[in-house]
C-alpha positions in Angstrom: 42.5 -86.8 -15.3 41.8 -84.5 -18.2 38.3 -83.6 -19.0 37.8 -81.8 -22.5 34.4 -79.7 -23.5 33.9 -78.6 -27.4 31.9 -76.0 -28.3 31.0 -73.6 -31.1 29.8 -76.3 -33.5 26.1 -75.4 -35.4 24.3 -75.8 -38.5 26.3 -73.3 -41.6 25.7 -72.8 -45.3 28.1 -74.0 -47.8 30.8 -71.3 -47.9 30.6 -70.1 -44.7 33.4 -70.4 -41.8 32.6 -71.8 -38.0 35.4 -71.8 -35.2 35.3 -74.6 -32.3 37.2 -74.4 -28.9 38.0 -77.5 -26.9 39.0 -76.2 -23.2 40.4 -78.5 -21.0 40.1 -79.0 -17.2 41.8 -81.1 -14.3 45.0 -80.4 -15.1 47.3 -78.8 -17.9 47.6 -79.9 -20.8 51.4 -77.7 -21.2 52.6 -81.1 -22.2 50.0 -83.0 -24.4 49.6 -82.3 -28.3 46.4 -81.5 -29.6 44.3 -83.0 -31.8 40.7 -82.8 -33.7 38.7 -86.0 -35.1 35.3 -86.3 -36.7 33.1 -88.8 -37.1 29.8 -87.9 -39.9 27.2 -90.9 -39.7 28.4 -94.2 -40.7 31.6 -93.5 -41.3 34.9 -94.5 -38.6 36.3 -91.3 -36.8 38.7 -89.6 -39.1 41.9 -87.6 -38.2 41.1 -83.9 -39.1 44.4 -81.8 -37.5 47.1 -81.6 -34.9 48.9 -79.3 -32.7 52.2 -80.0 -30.7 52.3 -79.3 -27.2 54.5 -75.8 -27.9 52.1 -75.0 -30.8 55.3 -74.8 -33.6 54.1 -77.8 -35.6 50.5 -78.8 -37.1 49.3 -81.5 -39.1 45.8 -81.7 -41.1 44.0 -84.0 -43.2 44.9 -83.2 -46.9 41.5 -82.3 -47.9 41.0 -79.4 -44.9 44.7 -78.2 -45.2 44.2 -74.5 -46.7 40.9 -74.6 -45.3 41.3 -75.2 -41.6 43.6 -73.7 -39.0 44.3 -75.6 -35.6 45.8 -73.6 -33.1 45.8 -73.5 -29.0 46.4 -71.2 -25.8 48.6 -73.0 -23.7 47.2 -69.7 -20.9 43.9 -70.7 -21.1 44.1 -74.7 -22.0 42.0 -74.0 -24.8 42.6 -75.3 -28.4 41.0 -74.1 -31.6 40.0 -75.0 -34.9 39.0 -72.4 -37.5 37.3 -74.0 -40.5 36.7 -71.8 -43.6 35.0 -72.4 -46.7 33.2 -75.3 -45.3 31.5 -78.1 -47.2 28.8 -80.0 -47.1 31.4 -83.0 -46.5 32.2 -81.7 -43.8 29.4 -82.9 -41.6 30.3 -84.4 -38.9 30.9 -84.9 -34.8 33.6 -83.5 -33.8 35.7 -84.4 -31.3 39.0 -83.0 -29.8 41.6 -85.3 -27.7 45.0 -85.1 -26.3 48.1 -87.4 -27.1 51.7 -87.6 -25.6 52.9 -89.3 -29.3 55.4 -87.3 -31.3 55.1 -89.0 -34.7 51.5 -91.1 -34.6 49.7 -87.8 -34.4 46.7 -89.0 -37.1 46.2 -92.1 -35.1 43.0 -91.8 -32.9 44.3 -94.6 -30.9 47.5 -92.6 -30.2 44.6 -90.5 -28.1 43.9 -90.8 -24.5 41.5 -88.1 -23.0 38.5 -87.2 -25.7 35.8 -85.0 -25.3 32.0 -85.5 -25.7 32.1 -83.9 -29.4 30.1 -81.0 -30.8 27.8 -81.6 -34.0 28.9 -79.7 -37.0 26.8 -79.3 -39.8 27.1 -78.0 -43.3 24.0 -77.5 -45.6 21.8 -74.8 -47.2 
């Protein structure tokens, strides 16, 4: 069993950058990619980025790719996601999750241990 805790999620102005840390527990997770969802009111959980298990190759979604940097501590089981220049579209719960899948990667259902998401919001 994996259990995953996000953090570092809050209420930023237009412009402005957050970073949020998903740290895992029960066992490594040296051998699981990496990835961050969100889910903003209403709308079906959305694939945001992902990290292989070594950390060589990420994927984002095309509108937070320049804006948004995944990246992870295999050390400390922690994974990251940097978000710059954030927009009020941005608005959302979000959630990080582990996946053995090698090509699926923006597939939610590719996913097998989530955490309990940390609220993100982006207004002035």
């Amino acid at each position: 069993q994996v259990q995953l805790v996000e953090s570092g999620g809050g209420l930023v102005q237009p412009g402005k950058s957050l970073t949020l840390s998903c740290t895992a527990s029960g066992r490594s997770v040296l051998n699981y990619g990496m990835g961050w969802f969100r889910q903003a009111p209403g709308k079906d959980r959305e694939f945001v980025a992902h990290i292989s298990w070594s950390g060589g190759t990420t994927y984002y979604k095309p509108s937070v790719k320049g804006r948004f940097t995944i990246s992870r501590s295999n050390v400390t089981n922690t994974v990251y996601l940097q978000m710059n220049t954030l927009k009020p579209e941005d608005t959302a719960v979000y959630y990080c999750a582990t996946t053995r899948t090698l090509s699926l990667w923006y597939a939610s259902g590719e996913y097998d241990y989530w955490g309990q998401g940390t609220q993100v919001t982006v207004s002035s």
